[in-house]
Coordinates of C-alpha atoms in Angstrom, one line a residue:
M403 CA -29.3 -0.3 17.5
S404 CA -32.7 -1.1 16.1
T405 CA -33.3 -2.3 12.5
T406 CA -36.1 -0.7 10.4
A407 CA -38.0 -2.4 7.7
S408 CA -36.1 -0.4 5.1
D409 CA -32.8 -1.8 6.4
R410 CA -33.8 -5.5 6.2
P411 CA -33.6 -6.1 2.4
T412 CA -30.1 -4.7 2.2
S413 CA -28.9 -6.7 5.2
L414 CA -30.5 -9.9 4.0
G415 CA -29.1 -9.3 0.5
A416 CA -25.6 -8.8 1.9
T417 CA -25.9 -12.0 4.0
L418 CA -27.2 -14.0 1.0
R419 CA -24.4 -12.8 -1.3
K420 CA -21.9 -13.7 1.4
G421 CA -23.4 -17.1 1.7
I422 CA -23.4 -17.7 -2.0
R423 CA -19.7 -16.6 -2.3
Q424 CA -18.7 -19.0 0.5
V425 CA -20.5 -21.9 -1.2
A426 CA -18.8 -21.1 -4.5
E427 CA -15.4 -20.9 -2.8
M428 CA -16.1 -24.3 -1.1
A429 CA -17.1 -25.9 -4.4
A430 CA -13.9 -24.7 -6.0
T431 CA -11.6 -25.8 -3.3
P432 CA -11.0 -29.4 -1.9
L433 CA -12.1 -29.3 1.7
V434 CA -12.0 -31.7 4.6
P435 CA -14.8 -31.8 7.3
E436 CA -12.8 -29.5 9.6
D437 CA -13.1 -26.8 6.9
F438 CA -16.9 -26.9 7.1
L439 CA -16.7 -26.7 10.9
D440 CA -14.4 -23.7 10.7
L441 CA -17.0 -21.8 8.8
L442 CA -19.8 -22.8 11.2
A443 CA -18.0 -22.8 14.5
P444 CA -14.6 -21.2 14.2
L445 CA -14.2 -20.8 18.0
R446 CA -15.0 -24.4 18.9
A447 CA -12.9 -26.7 21.0
G448 CA -10.3 -28.6 19.0
A449 CA -10.1 -26.0 16.2
D450 CA -7.0 -23.9 15.5
L451 CA -7.1 -21.2 18.2
R452 CA -8.9 -18.1 16.9
G453 CA -10.7 -15.1 18.4
R454 CA -13.5 -12.9 17.3
I455 CA -13.1 -9.1 17.8
V456 CA -16.0 -7.9 19.9
E457 CA -15.2 -4.2 20.4
I458 CA -12.6 -1.6 19.5
Q459 CA -12.1 1.1 22.1
P460 CA -10.1 4.2 21.1
E461 CA -7.5 5.2 23.7
T462 CA -5.6 8.0 21.8
P463 CA -5.8 9.1 18.2
D464 CA -3.3 6.4 17.2
A465 CA -4.1 3.7 19.8
A466 CA -7.0 1.4 20.6
T467 CA -7.9 -1.4 22.9
I468 CA -9.1 -4.5 21.0
L469 CA -11.6 -6.7 23.0
I470 CA -11.5 -10.3 21.7
Q471 CA -13.7 -13.4 22.5
P472 CA -11.1 -16.2 22.4
G473 CA -11.8 -19.8 21.2
K474 CA -12.9 -22.5 23.6
D475 CA -9.3 -23.8 23.9
W476 CA -7.9 -20.5 25.3
R477 CA -6.0 -21.5 28.5
G478 CA -5.9 -18.1 30.2
H479 CA -3.0 -15.9 31.1
I480 CA -1.0 -14.2 33.9
P481 CA -1.1 -10.4 33.9
G482 CA 2.0 -9.1 32.1
Q483 CA 2.1 -11.9 29.5
Y484 CA 1.6 -11.4 25.8
L485 CA -0.1 -13.3 23.0
R486 CA 0.6 -13.5 19.3
I487 CA -2.2 -12.4 17.0
G488 CA -2.3 -13.4 13.3
V489 CA -4.3 -11.3 10.9
D490 CA -4.6 -11.4 7.1
V491 CA -3.7 -8.0 5.6
D492 CA -3.9 -7.7 1.9
G493 CA -3.5 -11.4 1.4
V494 CA -0.6 -11.8 3.7
R495 CA -0.9 -13.5 7.1
Q496 CA 1.1 -11.4 9.6
W497 CA 1.8 -12.3 13.2
R498 CA 2.5 -9.8 16.0
A499 CA 2.9 -10.1 19.7
Y500 CA 0.9 -7.8 22.0
S501 CA 0.7 -7.6 25.8
L502 CA -2.6 -8.4 27.5
T503 CA -3.9 -5.3 29.2
H504 CA -5.9 -6.9 32.0
G505 CA -6.2 -9.7 34.5
P506 CA -8.7 -12.6 34.2
R507 CA -12.2 -11.2 33.3
N508 CA -15.6 -12.4 34.4
D509 CA -16.9 -12.2 30.8
G510 CA -14.1 -14.4 29.5
L511 CA -12.9 -11.7 27.0
I512 CA -9.3 -10.8 26.5
S513 CA -7.9 -7.5 25.4
V514 CA -4.8 -6.0 23.9
T515 CA -4.0 -2.3 23.4
V516 CA -2.3 -1.5 20.1
K517 CA -0.6 1.7 19.0
A518 CA -0.5 2.2 15.3
V519 CA 3.1 2.8 14.3
P520 CA 4.3 4.4 11.0
D521 CA 4.2 1.8 8.2
G522 CA 2.9 -0.7 10.8
L523 CA 0.9 -3.2 8.7
V524 CA -0.7 -5.0 11.6
S525 CA -0.9 -2.2 14.1
G526 CA -2.5 0.2 11.6
Y527 CA -4.9 -2.5 10.4
L528 CA -6.1 -3.3 13.9
V529 CA -6.4 0.3 15.0
H530 CA -7.9 1.9 11.9
R531 CA -9.3 -0.8 9.7
T532 CA -10.6 -3.7 11.8
E533 CA -14.3 -4.0 12.6
P534 CA -16.2 -5.9 15.3
G535 CA -16.9 -9.5 14.1
T536 CA -13.5 -9.9 12.5
L537 CA -11.8 -13.3 13.2
V538 CA -8.1 -13.3 14.1
H539 CA -5.7 -16.2 14.8
L540 CA -4.3 -16.6 18.3
D541 CA -1.6 -18.4 20.1
Q542 CA -1.7 -19.2 23.8
A543 CA -0.4 -16.5 26.2
A544 CA 3.4 -16.6 26.9
G545 CA 6.1 -14.7 28.6
D546 CA 7.7 -14.3 32.1
F547 CA 7.3 -10.6 32.5
V548 CA 5.0 -11.2 35.5
L549 CA 5.0 -10.1 39.1
P550 CA 5.7 -12.5 41.9
T551 CA 2.6 -13.4 43.9
R552 CA 4.4 -12.7 47.3
G553 CA 4.5 -9.0 46.8
G554 CA 7.4 -6.6 47.4
K555 CA 8.7 -3.2 46.4
F556 CA 8.8 -2.5 42.6
L557 CA 9.6 0.2 40.2
M558 CA 7.8 0.1 36.8
V559 CA 9.5 2.1 34.0
T560 CA 7.4 2.3 30.9
A561 CA 7.5 4.4 27.7
G562 CA 4.8 4.8 25.2
S563 CA 2.9 1.6 24.6
G564 CA 5.3 -0.1 26.9
I565 CA 2.7 0.6 29.6
T566 CA 0.5 -2.2 28.2
P567 CA 1.8 -5.2 30.2
V568 CA 2.2 -3.1 33.3
I569 CA -1.4 -1.8 33.1
G570 CA -2.5 -5.5 33.0
M571 CA -0.6 -6.1 36.3
L572 CA -2.0 -3.0 37.9
R573 CA -5.6 -3.6 36.9
N574 CA -5.3 -7.1 38.3
L575 CA -3.9 -5.8 41.6
F576 CA -6.1 -2.6 41.9
P577 CA -9.3 -2.8 39.9
V578 CA -10.9 0.6 39.3
T579 CA -14.7 0.7 39.6
D580 CA -17.3 3.4 39.6
S581 CA -17.0 3.6 43.4
G582 CA -13.2 3.8 43.3
V583 CA -10.2 1.6 43.5
L584 CA -10.8 -1.9 45.1
R585 CA -8.2 -3.0 47.6
L586 CA -7.9 -6.8 47.3
P587 CA -6.0 -9.1 49.7
R588 CA -3.7 -10.1 46.8
S589 CA -2.5 -6.5 46.5
A590 CA -1.8 -5.8 50.2
D591 CA 1.9 -6.6 50.0
F592 CA 2.7 -4.6 46.9
D593 CA 4.5 -1.2 46.9
I594 CA 4.7 0.1 43.3
V595 CA 6.1 3.3 41.8
V596 CA 5.4 3.9 38.1
V597 CA 7.7 6.1 36.0
H598 CA 5.7 6.5 32.8
V599 CA 7.2 8.3 29.8
A600 CA 5.2 9.6 26.8
P601 CA 5.8 12.1 24.0
S602 CA 3.1 14.4 25.5
Q603 CA 0.2 14.2 27.9
P604 CA -2.5 13.7 25.2
E605 CA -0.4 10.8 23.8
S606 CA -0.1 9.0 27.2
I607 CA -2.0 5.8 27.0
F608 CA -4.0 4.8 30.1
L609 CA -3.2 8.1 31.8
Q610 CA -6.6 8.4 33.4
N611 CA -6.3 4.9 34.8
L612 CA -2.9 5.6 36.2
Q613 CA -3.9 8.9 37.7
S614 CA -6.9 7.2 39.5
L615 CA -4.5 4.7 41.0
D616 CA -2.1 7.4 42.1
A617 CA -4.9 9.6 43.6
D618 CA -6.1 6.6 45.6
G619 CA -2.6 5.9 46.9
A620 CA -2.5 2.4 45.2
I621 CA 0.6 3.4 43.3
K622 CA 2.9 6.4 43.1
L623 CA 2.9 7.8 39.5
I624 CA 5.8 9.8 38.1
A625 CA 4.7 11.0 34.7
R626 CA 7.3 12.3 32.3
Y627 CA 6.5 14.0 29.0
D628 CA 9.1 14.6 26.4
D629 CA 7.6 17.9 25.3
T630 CA 7.7 19.2 28.9
H631 CA 10.5 17.4 30.7
G632 CA 12.7 16.4 27.8
I633 CA 13.9 12.9 27.1
L634 CA 14.3 10.8 30.2
D635 CA 17.9 10.4 31.4
V636 CA 18.0 7.1 33.3
N637 CA 20.5 8.6 35.7
D638 CA 17.6 10.8 37.0
L639 CA 15.9 7.7 38.5
D640 CA 18.3 8.0 41.4
T641 CA 16.6 11.4 42.2
L642 CA 13.1 10.6 41.0
V643 CA 13.0 7.3 43.1
P644 CA 15.1 7.9 46.2
D645 CA 14.6 4.3 47.4
L646 CA 15.5 2.8 44.0
S647 CA 18.0 0.4 45.5
D648 CA 15.2 -1.2 47.6
R649 CA 13.1 -1.9 44.5
I650 CA 13.0 -4.5 41.7
T651 CA 12.6 -2.7 38.4
F652 CA 10.3 -3.9 35.7
A653 CA 10.7 -2.0 32.4
C654 CA 9.0 -2.1 29.0
G655 CA 9.4 0.2 26.0
P656 CA 11.8 1.0 23.2
A657 CA 15.1 -0.8 23.0
G658 CA 17.1 2.4 23.5
L659 CA 15.6 3.1 26.9
L660 CA 15.9 -0.5 28.0
D661 CA 19.5 -0.7 26.9
A662 CA 20.3 2.4 29.0
L663 CA 18.4 1.0 32.0
E664 CA 20.3 -2.3 31.7
Q665 CA 23.6 -0.5 31.8
H666 CA 22.4 1.8 34.7
H667 CA 21.3 -1.1 36.8
I668 CA 24.3 -3.3 36.1
E669 CA 26.6 -0.5 37.3
R670 CA 24.6 -0.2 40.5
G671 CA 24.0 -4.0 41.0
L672 CA 20.2 -3.5 40.8
E673 CA 17.7 -6.2 39.7
L674 CA 16.0 -5.5 36.4
Q675 CA 13.4 -7.4 34.3
V676 CA 12.6 -6.1 30.8
E677 CA 10.1 -6.7 28.0
K678 CA 11.5 -5.4 24.7
F679 CA 9.6 -4.3 21.6
R680 CA 10.9 -5.0 18.1
T681 CA 9.6 -3.9 14.8
A682 CA 11.5 -6.0 12.3
R683 CA 9.9 -6.8 9.0
V684 CA 10.4 -9.5 6.4
E685 CA 9.8 -8.6 2.8
P686 CA 8.4 -11.7 0.9
G687 CA 9.8 -12.4 -2.5
D688 CA 9.3 -15.0 -5.3
G689 CA 11.2 -18.1 -4.5
G690 CA 14.6 -17.9 -2.7
T691 CA 16.6 -19.8 -0.1
L692 CA 15.1 -22.6 2.0
T693 CA 17.1 -23.5 5.2
V694 CA 16.2 -26.9 6.8
A695 CA 18.1 -29.6 8.6
G696 CA 21.4 -27.8 8.1
H697 CA 20.8 -27.5 4.3
Q698 CA 20.4 -24.3 2.3
I699 CA 18.3 -25.0 -0.8
E700 CA 17.7 -22.5 -3.7
T701 CA 14.1 -23.0 -5.0
D702 CA 11.6 -21.2 -7.1
G703 CA 8.3 -19.8 -6.1
E704 CA 6.2 -22.6 -7.6
T705 CA 7.8 -25.7 -6.1
T706 CA 6.4 -26.7 -2.7
I707 CA 8.8 -26.7 0.2
L708 CA 8.2 -30.5 0.6
D709 CA 9.2 -31.2 -3.0
A710 CA 12.2 -28.8 -2.9
A711 CA 13.6 -30.3 0.3
E712 CA 13.1 -34.0 -0.9
S713 CA 14.7 -33.2 -4.3
A714 CA 17.7 -31.9 -2.4
G715 CA 17.9 -35.2 -0.4
V716 CA 16.4 -33.8 2.9
L717 CA 13.9 -36.2 4.4
M718 CA 10.7 -34.4 5.4
K719 CA 7.8 -35.7 7.5
S720 CA 4.6 -36.0 5.5
G721 CA 1.5 -38.2 5.1
C722 CA 0.2 -36.5 2.0
R723 CA 0.9 -39.4 -0.4
M724 CA -0.9 -41.8 2.0
G725 CA -4.0 -39.6 2.2
I726 CA -3.1 -38.3 5.7
C727 CA -3.7 -34.6 5.8
F728 CA -1.5 -32.2 8.0
G729 CA 1.2 -34.8 8.4
C730 CA 3.6 -32.3 6.9
V731 CA 3.0 -29.4 9.3
V732 CA 6.3 -28.0 10.7
P733 CA 7.3 -24.7 12.4
L734 CA 8.4 -21.9 10.1
E735 CA 11.1 -20.3 12.4
E736 CA 12.0 -17.3 10.2
G737 CA 11.1 -15.9 6.8
A738 CA 8.1 -16.0 4.5
V739 CA 6.2 -18.7 2.6
R740 CA 3.4 -18.4 0.1
D741 CA 0.3 -20.7 0.1
L742 CA 0.1 -22.0 -3.5
R743 CA -3.7 -22.6 -3.1
N744 CA -4.6 -19.0 -2.5
G745 CA -1.5 -16.8 -2.7
E746 CA -1.6 -15.9 1.0
V747 CA 1.9 -15.2 2.5
T748 CA 2.7 -16.2 6.0
I749 CA 5.6 -14.4 7.8
A750 CA 7.5 -15.5 10.9
D751 CA 10.1 -13.4 12.8
P752 CA 11.9 -15.1 15.7
E753 CA 11.8 -12.1 18.0
E754 CA 8.5 -10.6 17.1
S755 CA 6.1 -13.4 16.1
G756 CA 8.0 -16.6 17.0
S757 CA 7.6 -19.8 14.9
V758 CA 4.4 -20.4 12.9
A759 CA 3.0 -23.8 11.8
I760 CA 2.9 -24.3 8.0
Q761 CA 2.0 -27.1 5.6
T762 CA 5.1 -27.8 3.5
C763 CA 3.0 -29.6 0.8
V764 CA 1.1 -26.5 -0.2
T765 CA 3.6 -23.7 0.5
A766 CA 6.6 -22.3 -1.4
V767 CA 9.4 -20.1 -0.3
A768 CA 8.7 -16.4 -0.6
G769 CA 12.1 -14.7 -0.3
S770 CA 13.7 -16.9 2.3
A771 CA 12.5 -19.4 4.9
R772 CA 14.0 -21.3 7.8
L773 CA 12.2 -24.4 9.1
S774 CA 12.6 -26.3 12.3
S775 CA 14.2 -29.7 11.6

């Protein structure tokens, strides 16, 4: 989009105001050299891993694919893996895990597809409120929900946004271009059936991509819509997929479906690998219970975790009193803490976000917090 002369004063003014605000914040806050570098080059090697949102592509009215330029220290991923993304929403740093929806890309970008769920702080923020240019915090890719390289016969059972890790696998095996589906040597030994469940056809994420693969013969797609076919009964898989017993099943979606699949496959002695979604939330409070090294310590919302633990006789690692910054960083395994410098709350959930590194010398318990000893 071109910029006219009438646009420039407003743009320059906004940039100047932003710069003045940043300088004022820097003058009012003790900073170390890394803080200045974070402002100038947040994606540099050696920095905390971050990413810059490049583009937001709507998929359905309540889902979007987020394209991200990762920092220099991003180590890559295997299709089917997930990464944790941290965003600051209304002063609270929230972490959520999302599956990567592609294989390695030539442009170096990564992407996740997010469905905004009711009352979902992070999903709603990413889908409806985030703009290109926004910086997010990242962890390295993780997870073992990945296909073996040797090939084989597989059944993919997905529901709703559970299609996200599977579409990453399929796009890596069968890239779709303007000229059609590419048949690569690495995909020659794969025989894949996809049973994809969605509330309705318009709400089916990646449906066009799946239909293209099915029309080309790369996969066999069995689409099930709740408003047309009713809720999927896992016992119907025996009819929908006649050679079910010859296939390894990969499944991703709501816990109810996966629990039913596990019971179904156990009864038949079939192999199943699952990726579960969870939507637990931790409500931060003012002070509370600190759990560390086998001790439970009641503390207020103004005392740092480091001081509270040491006052209770728990030895904590730190270098603060010797002028060594970040010597007190430990993993927050579960719960919430508040940064006493700026009021930001960081939340960790063991099954949704995993542990999150915090500084115990500048954070206080916000409800409850369990630290790794």
